[in-house]
mmCIF file of N, CA and C in Angstrom:
data_model
loop_
_atom_site.group_PDB
_atom_site.id
_atom_site.type_symbol
_atom_site.label_atom_id
_atom_site.label_comp_id
_atom_site.label_asym_id
_atom_site.label_seq_id
_atom_site.Cartn_x
_atom_site.Cartn_y
_atom_site.Cartn_z
ATOM 1 N N PHE A 1 94.177 113.378 124.630
ATOM 2 C CA PHE A 1 94.534 114.673 124.091
ATOM 3 C C PHE A 1 93.627 114.996 122.918
ATOM 4 N N ASN A 2 93.162 116.191 122.857
ATOM 5 C CA ASN A 2 92.333 116.576 121.720
ATOM 6 C C ASN A 2 93.120 117.362 120.677
ATOM 7 N N ASN A 3 94.414 117.557 120.927
ATOM 8 C CA ASN A 3 95.240 118.288 119.969
ATOM 9 C C ASN A 3 96.375 117.429 119.421
ATOM 10 N N VAL A 4 96.242 116.105 119.538
ATOM 11 C CA VAL A 4 97.241 115.167 119.028
ATOM 12 C C VAL A 4 96.564 114.292 117.992
ATOM 13 N N GLU A 5 97.253 114.110 116.884
ATOM 14 C CA GLU A 5 96.666 113.352 115.793
ATOM 15 C C GLU A 5 97.710 112.425 115.193
ATOM 16 N N ALA A 6 97.365 111.161 115.037
ATOM 17 C CA ALA A 6 98.250 110.213 114.353
ATOM 18 C C ALA A 6 98.079 110.411 112.847
ATOM 19 N N HIS A 7 99.159 110.143 112.120
ATOM 20 C CA HIS A 7 99.120 110.366 110.676
ATOM 21 C C HIS A 7 99.959 109.303 109.994
ATOM 22 N N LEU A 8 99.467 108.741 108.901
ATOM 23 C CA LEU A 8 100.197 107.730 108.142
ATOM 24 C C LEU A 8 100.617 108.319 106.805
ATOM 25 N N GLY A 9 101.928 108.337 106.564
ATOM 26 C CA GLY A 9 102.453 108.837 105.299
ATOM 27 C C GLY A 9 103.092 107.706 104.515
ATOM 28 N N GLU A 10 104.050 108.048 103.692
ATOM 29 C CA GLU A 10 104.800 107.082 102.893
ATOM 30 C C GLU A 10 106.202 106.933 103.474
ATOM 31 N N VAL A 11 106.999 105.999 102.951
ATOM 32 C CA VAL A 11 108.348 105.773 103.487
ATOM 33 C C VAL A 11 109.273 106.956 103.251
ATOM 34 N N ASP A 12 108.947 107.810 102.287
ATOM 35 C CA ASP A 12 109.822 108.939 101.972
ATOM 36 C C ASP A 12 109.120 110.293 102.040
ATOM 37 N N ASP A 13 107.880 110.310 102.523
ATOM 38 C CA ASP A 13 107.117 111.556 102.554
ATOM 39 C C ASP A 13 106.017 111.453 103.613
ATOM 40 N N THR A 14 105.950 112.436 104.488
ATOM 41 C CA THR A 14 104.914 112.421 105.522
ATOM 42 C C THR A 14 103.522 112.677 104.962
ATOM 43 N N LYS A 15 103.458 113.309 103.803
ATOM 44 C CA LYS A 15 102.187 113.713 103.190
ATOM 45 C C LYS A 15 101.452 114.752 104.040
ATOM 46 N N LEU A 16 102.210 115.468 104.870
ATOM 47 C CA LEU A 16 101.629 116.543 105.674
ATOM 48 C C LEU A 16 101.721 117.858 104.910
ATOM 49 N N PRO A 17 100.703 118.700 105.006
ATOM 50 C CA PRO A 17 100.775 120.008 104.361
ATOM 51 C C PRO A 17 101.885 120.865 104.978
ATOM 52 N N ALA A 18 102.411 121.777 104.199
ATOM 53 C CA ALA A 18 103.451 122.688 104.689
ATOM 54 C C ALA A 18 102.930 123.492 105.874
ATOM 55 N N GLU A 19 103.807 123.696 106.846
ATOM 56 C CA GLU A 19 103.512 124.490 108.040
ATOM 57 C C GLU A 19 102.204 124.074 108.709
ATOM 58 N N SER A 20 102.032 122.762 108.873
ATOM 59 C CA SER A 20 100.780 122.252 109.443
ATOM 60 C C SER A 20 100.931 121.639 110.833
ATOM 61 N N ILE A 21 102.175 121.500 111.322
ATOM 62 C CA ILE A 21 102.359 120.870 112.636
ATOM 63 C C ILE A 21 103.262 121.723 113.525
ATOM 64 N N ASP A 22 103.032 121.608 114.817
ATOM 65 C CA ASP A 22 103.876 122.296 115.795
ATOM 66 C C ASP A 22 105.053 121.430 116.209
ATOM 67 N N ALA A 23 104.852 120.110 116.197
ATOM 68 C CA ALA A 23 105.911 119.200 116.631
ATOM 69 C C ALA A 23 105.700 117.825 116.017
ATOM 70 N N ALA A 24 106.808 117.111 115.867
ATOM 71 C CA ALA A 24 106.788 115.709 115.450
ATOM 72 C C ALA A 24 107.617 114.946 116.471
ATOM 73 N N LEU A 25 107.054 113.900 117.041
ATOM 74 C CA LEU A 25 107.733 113.077 118.035
ATOM 75 C C LEU A 25 107.859 111.668 117.487
ATOM 76 N N MET A 26 109.098 111.185 117.419
ATOM 77 C CA MET A 26 109.350 109.814 116.971
ATOM 78 C C MET A 26 110.237 109.131 117.994
ATOM 79 N N VAL A 27 109.760 108.013 118.518
ATOM 80 C CA VAL A 27 110.501 107.261 119.523
ATOM 81 C C VAL A 27 110.931 105.934 118.918
ATOM 82 N N ASP A 28 112.251 105.704 118.914
ATOM 83 C CA ASP A 28 112.814 104.449 118.428
ATOM 84 C C ASP A 28 112.356 104.151 116.999
ATOM 85 N N ALA A 29 112.351 105.170 116.149
ATOM 86 C CA ALA A 29 111.856 105.011 114.781
ATOM 87 C C ALA A 29 112.869 105.414 113.716
ATOM 88 N N TYR A 30 113.662 106.452 113.966
ATOM 89 C CA TYR A 30 114.548 107.001 112.934
ATOM 90 C C TYR A 30 115.460 105.941 112.329
ATOM 91 N N HIS A 31 115.993 105.052 113.148
ATOM 92 C CA HIS A 31 116.923 104.041 112.639
ATOM 93 C C HIS A 31 116.248 103.068 111.674
ATOM 94 N N GLU A 32 114.920 103.062 111.634
ATOM 95 C CA GLU A 32 114.170 102.174 110.740
ATOM 96 C C GLU A 32 113.892 102.813 109.378
ATOM 97 N N PHE A 33 114.114 104.118 109.238
ATOM 98 C CA PHE A 33 113.781 104.803 107.985
ATOM 99 C C PHE A 33 114.618 104.273 106.829
ATOM 100 N N SER A 34 113.961 103.938 105.736
ATOM 101 C CA SER A 34 114.690 103.539 104.528
ATOM 102 C C SER A 34 115.129 104.773 103.736
ATOM 103 N N HIS A 35 114.469 105.899 103.950
ATOM 104 C CA HIS A 35 114.781 107.158 103.267
ATOM 105 C C HIS A 35 114.852 108.284 104.306
ATOM 106 N N PRO A 36 115.857 108.250 105.189
ATOM 107 C CA PRO A 36 115.889 109.228 106.287
ATOM 108 C C PRO A 36 115.991 110.680 105.830
ATOM 109 N N ARG A 37 116.780 110.955 104.816
ATOM 110 C CA ARG A 37 116.944 112.341 104.359
ATOM 111 C C ARG A 37 115.616 112.897 103.834
ATOM 112 N N GLU A 38 114.949 112.130 103.000
ATOM 113 C CA GLU A 38 113.677 112.582 102.433
ATOM 114 C C GLU A 38 112.614 112.755 103.523
ATOM 115 N N MET A 39 112.591 111.833 104.474
ATOM 116 C CA MET A 39 111.605 111.924 105.549
ATOM 117 C C MET A 39 111.840 113.159 106.414
ATOM 118 N N MET A 40 113.091 113.426 106.739
ATOM 119 C CA MET A 40 113.380 114.601 107.558
ATOM 120 C C MET A 40 113.058 115.888 106.798
ATOM 121 N N GLN A 41 113.341 115.929 105.496
ATOM 122 C CA GLN A 41 112.995 117.107 104.695
ATOM 123 C C GLN A 41 111.485 117.327 104.694
ATOM 124 N N SER A 42 110.739 116.242 104.578
ATOM 125 C CA SER A 42 109.287 116.326 104.594
ATOM 126 C C SER A 42 108.778 116.837 105.943
ATOM 127 N N LEU A 43 109.385 116.368 107.022
ATOM 128 C CA LEU A 43 108.998 116.838 108.357
ATOM 129 C C LEU A 43 109.313 118.318 108.543
ATOM 130 N N PHE A 44 110.492 118.746 108.099
ATOM 131 C CA PHE A 44 110.856 120.160 108.230
ATOM 132 C C PHE A 44 109.892 121.049 107.448
ATOM 133 N N ARG A 45 109.468 120.613 106.271
ATOM 134 C CA ARG A 45 108.493 121.390 105.488
ATOM 135 C C ARG A 45 107.161 121.507 106.235
ATOM 136 N N ALA A 46 106.793 120.457 106.945
ATOM 137 C CA ALA A 46 105.499 120.424 107.635
ATOM 138 C C ALA A 46 105.485 121.255 108.914
ATOM 139 N N LEU A 47 106.657 121.594 109.445
ATOM 140 C CA LEU A 47 106.716 122.353 110.696
ATOM 141 C C LEU A 47 106.268 123.797 110.521
ATOM 142 N N ARG A 48 105.514 124.265 111.492
ATOM 143 C CA ARG A 48 105.206 125.688 111.557
ATOM 144 C C ARG A 48 106.447 126.417 112.059
ATOM 145 N N PRO A 49 106.553 127.717 111.832
ATOM 146 C CA PRO A 49 107.693 128.460 112.374
ATOM 147 C C PRO A 49 107.797 128.238 113.888
ATOM 148 N N GLY A 50 108.996 127.931 114.339
ATOM 149 C CA GLY A 50 109.224 127.657 115.752
ATOM 150 C C GLY A 50 108.913 126.230 116.159
ATOM 151 N N GLY A 51 108.470 125.402 115.206
ATOM 152 C CA GLY A 51 108.139 124.007 115.504
ATOM 153 C C GLY A 51 109.380 123.175 115.797
ATOM 154 N N ARG A 52 109.151 121.976 116.311
ATOM 155 C CA ARG A 52 110.271 121.115 116.701
ATOM 156 C C ARG A 52 110.063 119.680 116.237
ATOM 157 N N ILE A 53 111.188 119.043 115.929
ATOM 158 C CA ILE A 53 111.211 117.611 115.665
ATOM 159 C C ILE A 53 111.964 116.978 116.821
ATOM 160 N N ILE A 54 111.341 116.006 117.461
ATOM 161 C CA ILE A 54 111.952 115.332 118.605
ATOM 162 C C ILE A 54 112.181 113.876 118.232
ATOM 163 N N LEU A 55 113.444 113.467 118.259
ATOM 164 C CA LEU A 55 113.808 112.079 117.974
ATOM 165 C C LEU A 55 114.384 111.461 119.233
ATOM 166 N N LEU A 56 113.884 110.302 119.607
ATOM 167 C CA LEU A 56 114.446 109.559 120.728
ATOM 168 C C LEU A 56 114.929 108.225 120.187
ATOM 169 N N GLU A 57 116.224 108.003 120.266
ATOM 170 C CA GLU A 57 116.824 106.749 119.824
ATOM 171 C C GLU A 57 117.650 106.179 120.967
ATOM 172 N N TYR A 58 117.616 104.876 121.120
ATOM 173 C CA TYR A 58 118.408 104.218 122.154
ATOM 174 C C TYR A 58 119.840 104.064 121.670
ATOM 175 N N ARG A 59 120.802 104.474 122.490
ATOM 176 C CA ARG A 59 122.209 104.475 122.099
ATOM 177 C C ARG A 59 122.802 103.082 122.167
ATOM 178 N N ALA A 60 123.379 102.649 121.076
ATOM 179 C CA ALA A 60 124.039 101.340 121.030
ATOM 180 C C ALA A 60 125.221 101.296 121.983
ATOM 181 N N GLU A 61 125.822 102.448 122.251
ATOM 182 C CA GLU A 61 126.987 102.503 123.130
ATOM 183 C C GLU A 61 126.621 102.311 124.605
ATOM 184 N N ASP A 62 125.340 102.319 124.927
ATOM 185 C CA ASP A 62 124.908 102.189 126.322
ATOM 186 C C ASP A 62 124.448 100.759 126.601
ATOM 187 N N PRO A 63 125.285 99.958 127.247
ATOM 188 C CA PRO A 63 124.931 98.559 127.507
ATOM 189 C C PRO A 63 123.841 98.402 128.567
ATOM 190 N N THR A 64 123.488 99.464 129.264
ATOM 191 C CA THR A 64 122.471 99.353 130.314
ATOM 192 C C THR A 64 121.043 99.447 129.780
ATOM 193 N N VAL A 65 120.886 99.786 128.508
ATOM 194 C CA VAL A 65 119.547 99.882 127.930
ATOM 195 C C VAL A 65 119.086 98.475 127.554
ATOM 196 N N PRO A 66 118.014 97.988 128.193
ATOM 197 C CA PRO A 66 117.562 96.613 127.956
ATOM 198 C C PRO A 66 116.690 96.492 126.703
ATOM 199 N N ILE A 67 117.321 96.636 125.561
ATOM 200 C CA ILE A 67 116.611 96.550 124.288
ATOM 201 C C ILE A 67 117.515 95.830 123.296
ATOM 202 N N LYS A 68 116.922 95.147 122.333
ATOM 203 C CA LYS A 68 117.705 94.406 121.344
ATOM 204 C C LYS A 68 118.653 95.344 120.600
ATOM 205 N N PRO A 69 119.876 94.902 120.337
ATOM 206 C CA PRO A 69 120.841 95.741 119.607
ATOM 207 C C PRO A 69 120.303 96.244 118.265
ATOM 208 N N LEU A 70 119.459 95.458 117.626
ATOM 209 C CA LEU A 70 118.865 95.854 116.348
ATOM 210 C C LEU A 70 118.111 97.181 116.461
ATOM 211 N N HIS A 71 117.597 97.468 117.641
ATOM 212 C CA HIS A 71 116.797 98.673 117.844
ATOM 213 C C HIS A 71 117.571 99.799 118.512
ATOM 214 N N LYS A 72 118.879 99.693 118.499
ATOM 215 C CA LYS A 72 119.725 100.762 119.025
ATOM 216 C C LYS A 72 120.439 101.434 117.862
ATOM 217 N N MET A 73 120.826 102.669 118.064
ATOM 218 C CA MET A 73 121.503 103.445 117.027
ATOM 219 C C MET A 73 122.813 103.970 117.595
ATOM 220 N N THR A 74 123.879 103.821 116.838
ATOM 221 C CA THR A 74 125.174 104.313 117.294
ATOM 222 C C THR A 74 125.299 105.803 117.003
ATOM 223 N N GLU A 75 126.232 106.446 117.685
ATOM 224 C CA GLU A 75 126.482 107.865 117.401
ATOM 225 C C GLU A 75 126.942 108.043 115.961
ATOM 226 N N ALA A 76 127.689 107.083 115.428
ATOM 227 C CA ALA A 76 128.171 107.168 114.045
ATOM 228 C C ALA A 76 127.013 107.128 113.049
ATOM 229 N N GLN A 77 125.920 106.466 113.406
ATOM 230 C CA GLN A 77 124.759 106.388 112.523
ATOM 231 C C GLN A 77 123.926 107.667 112.540
ATOM 232 N N ALA A 78 124.103 108.479 113.546
ATOM 233 C CA ALA A 78 123.246 109.665 113.715
ATOM 234 C C ALA A 78 123.503 110.715 112.662
#
């Protein structure tokens, strides 16, 4: 893809300029955030109007997902 770019920020700040991204995709990552509120605020600031944040987390309530429980997130944690 020529329109996809990886970016490294801080634990509490994406360091992305305001209104600079169309979408943010995080797979199996949100449950690892030490500062989830600050990170989400930073992502929302970085979104262009109409942009989207996509989070994919494995549900702890689903025993059919073959992944370590440590990497699953419960509905209560969401």
